[in-house]
PDB file of N, CA and C in Angstrom:
ATOM      1  N   UNK A 114      29.806  -9.121   0.654  1.00  0.00           N
ATOM      2  CA  UNK A 114      29.296 -10.652   0.739  1.00  0.00           C
ATOM      3  C   UNK A 114      29.264 -11.165   2.152  1.00  0.00           C
ATOM      4  N   UNK A 115      29.951 -10.495   3.105  1.00  0.00           N
ATOM      5  CA  UNK A 115      29.737 -11.098   4.729  1.00  0.00           C
ATOM      6  C   UNK A 115      28.173 -10.608   5.006  1.00  0.00           C
ATOM      7  N   UNK A 116      27.627  -9.676   4.627  1.00  0.00           N
ATOM      8  CA  UNK A 116      26.479  -9.268   4.856  1.00  0.00           C
ATOM      9  C   UNK A 116      25.159 -10.043   4.183  1.00  0.00           C
ATOM     10  N   UNK A 117      25.988 -10.567   2.884  1.00  0.00           N
ATOM     11  CA  UNK A 117      24.683 -11.638   2.300  1.00  0.00           C
ATOM     12  C   UNK A 117      24.735 -12.704   3.097  1.00  0.00           C
ATOM     13  N   UNK A 118      25.761 -13.114   3.597  1.00  0.00           N
ATOM     14  CA  UNK A 118      25.933 -14.362   4.128  1.00  0.00           C
ATOM     15  C   UNK A 118      25.306 -14.430   5.506  1.00  0.00           C
ATOM     16  N   UNK A 119      25.392 -13.223   6.242  1.00  0.00           N
ATOM     17  CA  UNK A 119      24.795 -13.232   7.515  1.00  0.00           C
ATOM     18  C   UNK A 119      23.365 -12.956   7.450  1.00  0.00           C
ATOM     19  N   UNK A 120      22.757 -12.197   6.439  1.00  0.00           N
ATOM     20  CA  UNK A 120      21.494 -12.321   5.860  1.00  0.00           C
ATOM     21  C   UNK A 120      20.704 -13.554   5.716  1.00  0.00           C
ATOM     22  N   UNK A 121      21.658 -14.435   5.273  1.00  0.00           N
ATOM     23  CA  UNK A 121      21.315 -15.771   4.721  1.00  0.00           C
ATOM     24  C   UNK A 121      20.877 -16.511   6.052  1.00  0.00           C
ATOM     25  N   UNK A 122      22.028 -16.475   7.030  1.00  0.00           N
ATOM     26  CA  UNK A 122      21.697 -17.112   8.365  1.00  0.00           C
ATOM     27  C   UNK A 122      20.536 -16.676   9.036  1.00  0.00           C
ATOM     28  N   UNK A 123      20.296 -15.205   8.900  1.00  0.00           N
ATOM     29  CA  UNK A 123      19.071 -14.884   9.688  1.00  0.00           C
ATOM     30  C   UNK A 123      17.664 -15.184   9.198  1.00  0.00           C
ATOM     31  N   UNK A 124      17.754 -15.525   7.779  1.00  0.00           N
ATOM     32  CA  UNK A 124      16.495 -16.333   7.298  1.00  0.00           C
ATOM     33  C   UNK A 124      16.518 -17.620   7.752  1.00  0.00           C
ATOM     34  N   UNK A 125      17.497 -18.189   7.824  1.00  0.00           N
ATOM     35  CA  UNK A 125      17.461 -19.488   8.275  1.00  0.00           C
ATOM     36  C   UNK A 125      16.996 -19.574   9.746  1.00  0.00           C
ATOM     37  N   UNK A 126      17.276 -18.766  10.658  1.00  0.00           N
ATOM     38  CA  UNK A 126      16.755 -18.456  12.055  1.00  0.00           C
ATOM     39  C   UNK A 126      15.364 -18.282  11.873  1.00  0.00           C
ATOM     40  N   UNK A 127      14.975 -17.338  11.017  1.00  0.00           N
ATOM     41  CA  UNK A 127      13.526 -17.138  10.829  1.00  0.00           C
ATOM     42  C   UNK A 127      12.571 -18.371  10.528  1.00  0.00           C
ATOM     43  N   UNK A 128      13.308 -19.125   9.688  1.00  0.00           N
ATOM     44  CA  UNK A 128      12.409 -20.472   9.414  1.00  0.00           C
ATOM     45  C   UNK A 128      12.394 -21.145  10.594  1.00  0.00           C
ATOM     46  N   UNK A 129      13.511 -21.266  11.260  1.00  0.00           N
ATOM     47  CA  UNK A 129      13.523 -22.294  12.411  1.00  0.00           C
ATOM     48  C   UNK A 129      12.406 -21.829  13.645  1.00  0.00           C
ATOM     49  N   UNK A 130      12.346 -20.515  13.659  1.00  0.00           N
ATOM     50  CA  UNK A 130      11.406 -19.857  14.737  1.00  0.00           C
ATOM     51  C   UNK A 130       9.856 -20.561  14.307  1.00  0.00           C
ATOM     52  N   UNK A 131       9.723 -20.856  13.127  1.00  0.00           N
ATOM     53  CA  UNK A 131       8.341 -21.150  12.420  1.00  0.00           C
ATOM     54  C   UNK A 131       8.253 -22.755  12.782  1.00  0.00           C
ATOM     55  N   UNK A 132       9.569 -23.351  12.727  1.00  0.00           N
ATOM     56  CA  UNK A 132       9.495 -24.981  12.775  1.00  0.00           C
ATOM     57  C   UNK A 132      10.668 -25.369  13.844  1.00  0.00           C
ATOM     58  N   UNK A 133      10.394 -25.311  15.005  1.00  0.00           N
ATOM     59  CA  UNK A 133      11.505 -25.321  16.395  1.00  0.00           C
ATOM     60  C   UNK A 133      11.720 -26.851  16.380  1.00  0.00           C
ATOM     61  N   UNK A 134      10.962 -27.647  15.772  1.00  0.00           N
ATOM     62  CA  UNK A 134      11.204 -29.162  15.575  1.00  0.00           C
ATOM     63  C   UNK A 134      12.569 -29.530  14.898  1.00  0.00           C
ATOM     64  N   UNK A 135      13.006 -28.798  14.043  1.00  0.00           N
ATOM     65  CA  UNK A 135      14.046 -29.286  13.364  1.00  0.00           C
ATOM     66  C   UNK A 135      15.362 -29.486  14.052  1.00  0.00           C
ATOM     67  N   UNK A 136      15.546 -28.867  15.239  1.00  0.00           N
ATOM     68  CA  UNK A 136      16.639 -28.888  16.126  1.00  0.00           C
ATOM     69  C   UNK A 136      18.089 -28.268  15.662  1.00  0.00           C
ATOM     70  N   UNK A 137      17.744 -27.248  14.572  1.00  0.00           N
ATOM     71  CA  UNK A 137      19.206 -26.611  14.163  1.00  0.00           C
ATOM     72  C   UNK A 137      19.176 -25.121  14.533  1.00  0.00           C
ATOM     73  N   UNK A 138      18.012 -24.774  15.498  1.00  0.00           N
ATOM     74  CA  UNK A 138      18.279 -23.349  15.827  1.00  0.00           C
ATOM     75  C   UNK A 138      19.444 -23.008  16.511  1.00  0.00           C
ATOM     76  N   UNK A 139      20.053 -23.834  17.358  1.00  0.00           N
ATOM     77  CA  UNK A 139      21.174 -23.684  18.310  1.00  0.00           C
ATOM     78  C   UNK A 139      22.546 -23.635  17.203  1.00  0.00           C
ATOM     79  N   UNK A 140      22.466 -24.493  16.290  1.00  0.00           N
ATOM     80  CA  UNK A 140      23.761 -24.441  15.429  1.00  0.00           C
ATOM     81  C   UNK A 140      23.618 -23.314  14.749  1.00  0.00           C
ATOM     82  N   UNK A 141      22.576 -22.796  14.089  1.00  0.00           N
ATOM     83  CA  UNK A 141      22.590 -21.580  13.233  1.00  0.00           C
ATOM     84  C   UNK A 141      22.880 -20.285  14.341  1.00  0.00           C
ATOM     85  N   UNK A 142      22.293 -20.234  15.591  1.00  0.00           N
ATOM     86  CA  UNK A 142      22.905 -19.245  16.389  1.00  0.00           C
ATOM     87  C   UNK A 142      24.327 -19.302  16.521  1.00  0.00           C
ATOM     88  N   UNK A 143      24.927 -20.462  16.896  1.00  0.00           N
ATOM     89  CA  UNK A 143      26.398 -20.624  16.913  1.00  0.00           C
ATOM     90  C   UNK A 143      27.302 -19.982  15.687  1.00  0.00           C
ATOM     91  N   UNK A 144      26.562 -20.466  14.683  1.00  0.00           N
ATOM     92  CA  UNK A 144      27.240 -19.968  13.166  1.00  0.00           C
ATOM     93  C   UNK A 144      27.235 -18.452  12.877  1.00  0.00           C
ATOM     94  N   UNK A 145      26.071 -18.010  13.554  1.00  0.00           N
ATOM     95  CA  UNK A 145      25.777 -16.202  13.318  1.00  0.00           C
ATOM     96  C   UNK A 145      26.762 -15.737  14.413  1.00  0.00           C
ATOM     97  N   UNK A 146      27.001 -16.190  15.339  1.00  0.00           N
ATOM     98  CA  UNK A 146      28.034 -15.413  16.375  1.00  0.00           C
ATOM     99  C   UNK A 146      29.469 -15.535  15.805  1.00  0.00           C
ATOM    100  N   UNK A 147      29.604 -16.654  15.225  1.00  0.00           N
ATOM    101  CA  UNK A 147      30.922 -16.966  14.551  1.00  0.00           C
ATOM    102  C   UNK A 147      31.060 -16.098  13.452  1.00  0.00           C
ATOM    103  N   UNK A 148      30.224 -15.826  12.639  1.00  0.00           N
ATOM    104  CA  UNK A 148      30.352 -14.858  11.481  1.00  0.00           C
ATOM    105  C   UNK A 148      30.405 -13.505  12.170  1.00  0.00           C
ATOM    106  N   UNK A 149      29.646 -13.014  12.980  1.00  0.00           N
ATOM    107  CA  UNK A 149      29.689 -11.787  13.625  1.00  0.00           C
ATOM    108  C   UNK A 149      31.189 -11.486  14.219  1.00  0.00           C
ATOM    109  N   UNK A 150      31.638 -12.487  15.045  1.00  0.00           N
ATOM    110  CA  UNK A 150      33.101 -12.274  15.502  1.00  0.00           C
ATOM    111  C   UNK A 150      33.941 -11.979  14.397  1.00  0.00           C
ATOM    112  N   UNK A 151      34.051 -12.879  13.175  1.00  0.00           N
ATOM    113  CA  UNK A 151      34.924 -12.745  12.224  1.00  0.00           C
ATOM    114  C   UNK A 151      34.660 -11.433  11.188  1.00  0.00           C
ATOM    115  N   UNK A 152      33.484 -10.734  11.472  1.00  0.00           N
ATOM    116  CA  UNK A 152      32.993  -9.807  10.492  1.00  0.00           C
ATOM    117  C   UNK A 152      33.900  -8.559  10.427  1.00  0.00           C
ATOM    118  N   UNK A 153      34.120  -7.904   9.308  1.00  0.00           N
ATOM    119  CA  UNK A 153      35.088  -6.679   9.157  1.00  0.00           C
ATOM    120  C   UNK A 153      34.367  -5.516  10.024  1.00  0.00           C
ATOM    121  N   UNK A 154      35.441  -4.695  10.196  1.00  0.00           N
ATOM    122  CA  UNK A 154      34.880  -3.393  10.918  1.00  0.00           C
ATOM    123  C   UNK A 154      33.790  -2.512  10.177  1.00  0.00           C
ATOM    124  N   UNK A 155      33.394  -2.800   8.655  1.00  0.00           N
ATOM    125  CA  UNK A 155      32.888  -1.954   7.922  1.00  0.00           C
ATOM    126  C   UNK A 155      31.289  -2.911   8.416  1.00  0.00           C
ATOM    127  N   UNK A 156      31.327  -4.202   8.394  1.00  0.00           N
ATOM    128  CA  UNK A 156      30.082  -4.844   8.790  1.00  0.00           C
ATOM    129  C   UNK A 156      29.610  -4.458  10.200  1.00  0.00           C
ATOM    130  N   UNK A 157      30.460  -4.465  11.116  1.00  0.00           N
ATOM    131  CA  UNK A 157      30.291  -4.006  12.430  1.00  0.00           C
ATOM    132  C   UNK A 157      29.781  -2.580  12.654  1.00  0.00           C
ATOM    133  N   UNK A 158      29.770  -2.008  11.753  1.00  0.00           N
ATOM    134  CA  UNK A 158      29.273  -0.516  11.685  1.00  0.00           C
ATOM    135  C   UNK A 158      28.089  -0.210  11.066  1.00  0.00           C
ATOM    136  N   UNK A 159      27.664  -1.394  10.469  1.00  0.00           N
ATOM    137  CA  UNK A 159      26.632  -1.317   9.461  1.00  0.00           C
ATOM    138  C   UNK A 159      25.187  -1.367  10.364  1.00  0.00           C
ATOM    139  N   UNK A 160      24.363  -0.380  10.276  1.00  0.00           N
ATOM    140  CA  UNK A 160      23.011  -0.078  11.048  1.00  0.00           C
ATOM    141  C   UNK A 160      22.092  -1.370  10.785  1.00  0.00           C
ATOM    142  N   UNK A 161      21.733  -1.480   9.435  1.00  0.00           N
ATOM    143  CA  UNK A 161      20.940  -2.631   9.023  1.00  0.00           C
ATOM    144  C   UNK A 161      21.407  -3.905   9.762  1.00  0.00           C
ATOM    145  N   UNK A 162      22.710  -4.276   9.513  1.00  0.00           N
ATOM    146  CA  UNK A 162      23.112  -5.586  10.066  1.00  0.00           C
ATOM    147  C   UNK A 162      23.050  -5.615  11.305  1.00  0.00           C
ATOM    148  N   UNK A 163      23.395  -4.645  12.038  1.00  0.00           N
ATOM    149  CA  UNK A 163      23.234  -4.687  13.691  1.00  0.00           C
ATOM    150  C   UNK A 163      21.939  -5.001  14.028  1.00  0.00           C
ATOM    151  N   UNK A 164      20.864  -4.323  13.345  1.00  0.00           N
ATOM    152  CA  UNK A 164      19.464  -4.360  13.789  1.00  0.00           C
ATOM    153  C   UNK A 164      19.156  -5.959  13.625  1.00  0.00           C
ATOM    154  N   UNK A 165      19.537  -6.499  12.309  1.00  0.00           N
ATOM    155  CA  UNK A 165      19.254  -7.697  12.124  1.00  0.00           C
ATOM    156  C   UNK A 165      19.791  -8.790  13.072  1.00  0.00           C
ATOM    157  N   UNK A 166      21.214  -8.730  13.109  1.00  0.00           N
ATOM    158  CA  UNK A 166      21.958  -9.640  14.249  1.00  0.00           C
ATOM    159  C   UNK A 166      21.229  -9.725  15.635  1.00  0.00           C
ATOM    160  N   UNK A 167      21.161  -8.460  16.250  1.00  0.00           N
ATOM    161  CA  UNK A 167      20.763  -8.371  17.716  1.00  0.00           C
ATOM    162  C   UNK A 167      19.465  -8.587  17.606  1.00  0.00           C
ATOM    163  N   UNK A 168      18.513  -8.695  16.701  1.00  0.00           N
ATOM    164  CA  UNK A 168      17.181  -9.098  16.862  1.00  0.00           C
ATOM    165  C   UNK A 168      17.030 -10.727  17.028  1.00  0.00           C
ATOM    166  N   UNK A 169      18.142 -11.477  16.418  1.00  0.00           N
ATOM    167  CA  UNK A 169      17.924 -12.850  16.663  1.00  0.00           C
ATOM    168  C   UNK A 169      18.866 -13.233  17.870  1.00  0.00           C
ATOM    169  N   UNK A 170      19.743 -12.370  18.425  1.00  0.00           N
ATOM    170  CA  UNK A 170      20.827 -12.668  19.708  1.00  0.00           C
ATOM    171  C   UNK A 170      21.324 -11.261  20.128  1.00  0.00           C
ATOM    172  N   UNK A 171      20.711 -10.716  21.095  1.00  0.00           N
ATOM    173  CA  UNK A 171      20.818  -9.409  21.469  1.00  0.00           C
ATOM    174  C   UNK A 171      21.975  -9.315  22.301  1.00  0.00           C
ATOM    175  N   UNK A 172      22.790 -10.287  22.740  1.00  0.00           N
ATOM    176  CA  UNK A 172      24.198 -10.382  23.268  1.00  0.00           C
ATOM    177  C   UNK A 172      25.343 -10.095  21.985  1.00  0.00           C
ATOM    178  N   UNK A 173      24.864 -10.304  20.833  1.00  0.00           N
ATOM    179  CA  UNK A 173      25.944  -9.867  19.763  1.00  0.00           C
ATOM    180  C   UNK A 173      26.056  -8.387  19.747  1.00  0.00           C
ATOM    181  N   UNK A 174      25.370  -7.475  20.518  1.00  0.00           N
ATOM    182  CA  UNK A 174      25.377  -6.171  20.491  1.00  0.00           C
ATOM    183  C   UNK A 174      26.696  -5.689  20.793  1.00  0.00           C
ATOM    184  N   UNK A 175      27.356  -6.588  21.869  1.00  0.00           N
ATOM    185  CA  UNK A 175      28.677  -6.245  22.484  1.00  0.00           C
ATOM    186  C   UNK A 175      29.982  -6.284  21.267  1.00  0.00           C
ATOM    187  N   UNK A 176      29.604  -6.727  19.939  1.00  0.00           N
ATOM    188  CA  UNK A 176      30.837  -6.755  19.164  1.00  0.00           C
ATOM    189  C   UNK A 176      30.674  -5.716  18.099  1.00  0.00           C
ATOM    190  N   UNK A 177      29.394  -4.848  18.062  1.00  0.00           N
ATOM    191  CA  UNK A 177      29.197  -3.761  17.159  1.00  0.00           C
ATOM    192  C   UNK A 177      29.825  -2.427  17.526  1.00  0.00           C
ATOM    193  N   UNK A 178      30.049  -1.660  16.761  1.00  0.00           N
ATOM    194  CA  UNK A 178      30.672  -0.279  17.070  1.00  0.00           C
ATOM    195  C   UNK A 178      30.027   0.374  18.122  1.00  0.00           C
ATOM    196  N   UNK A 179      30.791   1.249  18.791  1.00  0.00           N
ATOM    197  CA  UNK A 179      30.172   2.071  19.809  1.00  0.00           C
ATOM    198  C   UNK A 179      29.084   2.967  19.266  1.00  0.00           C
ATOM    199  N   UNK A 180      29.076   3.382  18.114  1.00  0.00           N
ATOM    200  CA  UNK A 180      28.021   4.199  17.673  1.00  0.00           C
ATOM    201  C   UNK A 180      26.800   3.541  17.555  1.00  0.00           C
ATOM    202  N   UNK A 181      26.767   2.236  17.145  1.00  0.00           N
ATOM    203  CA  UNK A 181      25.512   1.353  17.110  1.00  0.00           C
ATOM    204  C   UNK A 181      25.095   0.932  18.398  1.00  0.00           C
ATOM    205  N   UNK A 182      26.078   0.660  19.272  1.00  0.00           N
ATOM    206  CA  UNK A 182      25.607   0.651  20.942  1.00  0.00           C
ATOM    207  C   UNK A 182      24.875   1.830  21.428  1.00  0.00           C
ATOM    208  N   UNK A 183      25.011   2.935  20.723  1.00  0.00           N
ATOM    209  CA  UNK A 183      24.348   4.057  21.292  1.00  0.00           C
ATOM    210  C   UNK A 183      23.416   4.374  20.404  1.00  0.00           C
ATOM    211  N   UNK A 184      22.955   3.569  19.370  1.00  0.00           N
ATOM    212  CA  UNK A 184      21.853   3.856  18.616  1.00  0.00           C
ATOM    213  C   UNK A 184      20.507   3.174  19.598  1.00  0.00           C
ATOM    214  N   UNK A 185      19.407   3.800  19.529  1.00  0.00           N
ATOM    215  CA  UNK A 185      18.205   3.562  20.303  1.00  0.00           C
ATOM    216  C   UNK A 185      17.590   2.258  19.620  1.00  0.00           C
ATOM    217  N   UNK A 186      17.474   2.637  18.331  1.00  0.00           N
ATOM    218  CA  UNK A 186      16.859   1.453  17.540  1.00  0.00           C
ATOM    219  C   UNK A 186      17.641   0.008  17.524  1.00  0.00           C
ATOM    220  N   UNK A 187      18.942   0.084  17.547  1.00  0.00           N
ATOM    221  CA  UNK A 187      19.697  -1.064  17.740  1.00  0.00           C
ATOM    222  C   UNK A 187      19.503  -1.568  19.004  1.00  0.00           C
ATOM    223  N   UNK A 188      19.641  -0.649  20.022  1.00  0.00           N
ATOM    224  CA  UNK A 188      19.546  -1.225  21.376  1.00  0.00           C
ATOM    225  C   UNK A 188      18.240  -1.664  21.774  1.00  0.00           C
ATOM    226  N   UNK A 189      17.106  -1.174  21.144  1.00  0.00           N
ATOM    227  CA  UNK A 189      15.914  -1.782  21.604  1.00  0.00           C
ATOM    228  C   UNK A 189      15.549  -3.040  20.815  1.00  0.00           C
ATOM    229  N   UNK A 190      16.276  -3.243  19.743  1.00  0.00           N
ATOM    230  CA  UNK A 190      16.180  -4.553  19.231  1.00  0.00           C
ATOM    231  C   UNK A 190      16.873  -5.735  20.083  1.00  0.00           C
ATOM    232  N   UNK A 191      18.149  -5.072  20.324  1.00  0.00           N
ATOM    233  CA  UNK A 191      18.869  -6.135  21.258  1.00  0.00           C
ATOM    234  C   UNK A 191      18.290  -6.587  22.649  1.00  0.00           C
ATOM    235  N   UNK A 192      17.983  -5.322  23.460  1.00  0.00           N
ATOM    236  CA  UNK A 192      17.129  -5.822  24.763  1.00  0.00           C
ATOM    237  C   UNK A 192      15.880  -6.238  24.637  1.00  0.00           C
ATOM    238  N   UNK A 193      15.116  -6.235  23.433  1.00  0.00           N
ATOM    239  CA  UNK A 193      13.954  -6.876  23.164  1.00  0.00           C
ATOM    240  C   UNK A 193      14.142  -8.398  23.104  1.00  0.00           C
ATOM    241  N   UNK A 194      15.321  -8.819  22.649  1.00  0.00           N
ATOM    242  CA  UNK A 194      15.636 -10.039  22.126  1.00  0.00           C
ATOM    243  C   UNK A 194      16.272 -10.507  23.548  1.00  0.00           C
ATOM    244  N   UNK A 195      17.238  -9.920  24.281  1.00  0.00           N
ATOM    245  CA  UNK A 195      17.847 -10.375  25.399  1.00  0.00           C
ATOM    246  C   UNK A 195      18.005  -9.099  26.478  1.00  0.00           C
ATOM    247  N   UNK A 196      17.452  -8.845  27.560  1.00  0.00           N
ATOM    248  CA  UNK A 196      17.358  -7.959  28.221  1.00  0.00           C
ATOM    249  C   UNK A 196      18.765  -7.648  28.984  1.00  0.00           C
ATOM    250  N   UNK A 197      19.596  -8.692  29.091  1.00  0.00           N
ATOM    251  CA  UNK A 197      21.112  -8.723  29.536  1.00  0.00           C
ATOM    252  C   UNK A 197      21.913  -7.874  28.497  1.00  0.00           C
ATOM    253  N   UNK A 198      21.509  -7.634  27.282  1.00  0.00           N
ATOM    254  CA  UNK A 198      22.187  -6.859  26.529  1.00  0.00           C
ATOM    255  C   UNK A 198      22.191  -5.392  26.797  1.00  0.00           C
ATOM    256  N   UNK A 199      21.418  -4.937  27.700  1.00  0.00           N
ATOM    257  CA  UNK A 199      21.387  -3.728  28.266  1.00  0.00           C
ATOM    258  C   UNK A 199      23.108  -3.315  28.408  1.00  0.00           C
ATOM    259  N   UNK A 200      23.594  -3.975  29.108  1.00  0.00           N
ATOM    260  CA  UNK A 200      25.117  -3.756  29.535  1.00  0.00           C
ATOM    261  C   UNK A 200      25.999  -3.456  28.278  1.00  0.00           C
ATOM    262  N   UNK A 201      25.500  -3.794  27.161  1.00  0.00           N
ATOM    263  CA  UNK A 201      26.552  -3.234  26.158  1.00  0.00           C
ATOM    264  C   UNK A 201      26.018  -2.065  25.208  1.00  0.00           C
ATOM    265  N   UNK A 202      24.854  -1.407  25.768  1.00  0.00           N
ATOM    266  CA  UNK A 202      24.543  -0.171  25.304  1.00  0.00           C
ATOM    267  C   UNK A 202      25.255   0.955  25.886  1.00  0.00           C
ATOM    268  N   UNK A 203      25.427   2.207  25.526  1.00  0.00           N
ATOM    269  CA  UNK A 203      26.008   3.257  25.836  1.00  0.00           C
ATOM    270  C   UNK A 203      25.330   3.599  27.089  1.00  0.00           C
ATOM    271  N   UNK A 204      26.271   4.270  28.138  1.00  0.00           N
ATOM    272  CA  UNK A 204      25.918   4.782  29.346  1.00  0.00           C
ATOM    273  C   UNK A 204      24.698   5.665  29.104  1.00  0.00           C
ATOM    274  N   UNK A 205      24.566   6.471  28.065  1.00  0.00           N
ATOM    275  CA  UNK A 205      23.497   7.419  27.894  1.00  0.00           C
ATOM    276  C   UNK A 205      22.170   6.648  28.053  1.00  0.00           C
ATOM    277  N   UNK A 206      22.129   5.464  27.054  1.00  0.00           N
ATOM    278  CA  UNK A 206      21.152   5.047  26.853  1.00  0.00           C
ATOM    279  C   UNK A 206      20.614   3.702  27.977  1.00  0.00           C
ATOM    280  N   UNK A 207      21.419   3.586  28.821  1.00  0.00           N
ATOM    281  CA  UNK A 207      21.139   2.843  30.040  1.00  0.00           C
ATOM    282  C   UNK A 207      20.161   3.650  31.007  1.00  0.00           C
ATOM    283  N   UNK A 208      20.145   5.008  30.718  1.00  0.00           N
ATOM    284  CA  UNK A 208      19.488   5.765  31.618  1.00  0.00           C
ATOM    285  C   UNK A 208      18.095   5.908  30.783  1.00  0.00           C
ATOM    286  N   UNK A 209      17.838   5.452  29.703  1.00  0.00           N
ATOM    287  CA  UNK A 209      16.550   5.544  28.844  1.00  0.00           C
ATOM    288  C   UNK A 209      15.729   4.643  29.552  1.00  0.00           C
ATOM    289  N   UNK A 210      14.479   5.218  30.086  1.00  0.00           N
ATOM    290  CA  UNK A 210      13.440   4.637  30.843  1.00  0.00           C
ATOM    291  C   UNK A 210      12.945   3.351  29.643  1.00  0.00           C
ATOM    292  N   UNK A 211      12.448   3.843  28.552  1.00  0.00           N
ATOM    293  CA  UNK A 211      11.946   2.958  27.515  1.00  0.00           C
ATOM    294  C   UNK A 211      12.699   1.899  27.299  1.00  0.00           C
ATOM    295  N   UNK A 212      13.988   1.968  27.179  1.00  0.00           N
ATOM    296  CA  UNK A 212      15.135   0.779  27.021  1.00  0.00           C
ATOM    297  C   UNK A 212      14.949   0.046  28.175  1.00  0.00           C
ATOM    298  N   UNK A 213      15.408   0.537  29.417  1.00  0.00           N
ATOM    299  CA  UNK A 213      15.220  -0.261  30.672  1.00  0.00           C
ATOM    300  C   UNK A 213      13.995  -1.010  30.672  1.00  0.00           C
ATOM    301  N   UNK A 214      12.959  -0.515  30.603  1.00  0.00           N
ATOM    302  CA  UNK A 214      11.678  -1.213  30.849  1.00  0.00           C
ATOM    303  C   UNK A 214      11.556  -2.615  29.547  1.00  0.00           C
ATOM    304  N   UNK A 215      12.223  -2.235  28.317  1.00  0.00           N
ATOM    305  CA  UNK A 215      11.876  -3.183  27.489  1.00  0.00           C
ATOM    306  C   UNK A 215      13.042  -4.331  27.845  1.00  0.00           C
ATOM    307  N   UNK A 216      14.084  -3.999  28.565  1.00  0.00           N
ATOM    308  CA  UNK A 216      15.052  -5.066  28.955  1.00  0.00           C
ATOM    309  C   UNK A 216      14.274  -5.866  30.109  1.00  0.00           C
ATOM    310  N   UNK A 217      13.453  -5.220  31.069  1.00  0.00           N
ATOM    311  CA  UNK A 217      13.189  -5.882  32.246  1.00  0.00           C
ATOM    312  C   UNK A 217      11.883  -6.971  31.699  1.00  0.00           C
ATOM    313  N   UNK A 218      11.008  -6.262  30.683  1.00  0.00           N
ATOM    314  CA  UNK A 218      10.001  -7.183  29.978  1.00  0.00           C
ATOM    315  C   UNK A 218      10.625  -8.352  29.294  1.00  0.00           C
ATOM    316  N   UNK A 219      11.765  -8.361  28.704  1.00  0.00           N
ATOM    317  CA  UNK A 219      12.488  -9.256  27.977  1.00  0.00           C
ATOM    318  C   UNK A 219      13.005 -10.213  28.939  1.00  0.00           C
ATOM    319  N   UNK A 220      13.691  -9.805  30.019  1.00  0.00           N
ATOM    320  CA  UNK A 220      14.460 -10.970  30.975  1.00  0.00           C
ATOM    321  C   UNK A 220      13.794 -10.870  32.279  1.00  0.00           C
ATOM    322  N   UNK A 221      13.106  -9.928  32.626  1.00  0.00           N
ATOM    323  CA  UNK A 221      12.618 -10.043  34.094  1.00  0.00           C
ATOM    324  C   UNK A 221      13.382  -9.278  34.850  1.00  0.00           C
ATOM    325  N   UNK A 222      14.554  -8.785  34.682  1.00  0.00           N
ATOM    326  CA  UNK A 222      15.606  -7.940  35.521  1.00  0.00           C
ATOM    327  C   UNK A 222      16.459  -7.262  34.569  1.00  0.00           C
ATOM    328  N   UNK A 223      17.052  -5.907  35.003  1.00  0.00           N
ATOM    329  CA  UNK A 223      17.910  -5.178  33.965  1.00  0.00           C
ATOM    330  C   UNK A 223      19.149  -4.785  34.826  1.00  0.00           C
TER     331      UNK A 223
END
């Protein structure tokens, strides 16, 4: 159920990106963060959920399990959205050139 609710919020974020004039993007991001913070361990260990969440807000990578923080696909989605999310990736991934370059392109620094 939680995954379905999170998916619904991601859908709303996607719609907001198409129509930024409605002013709801910030509220939806806050709701998404709140739902992730209250999510079960099973949800925070789900690969698909992680990719979807960090694609919307890269800083949410902080709350996902260590295995997902060490997953290159999840990490690329996170730093592609927010270069600062590099700090939440595994030590090994922080040495990955492609990941660091993605973070720099996203933020300007890493």
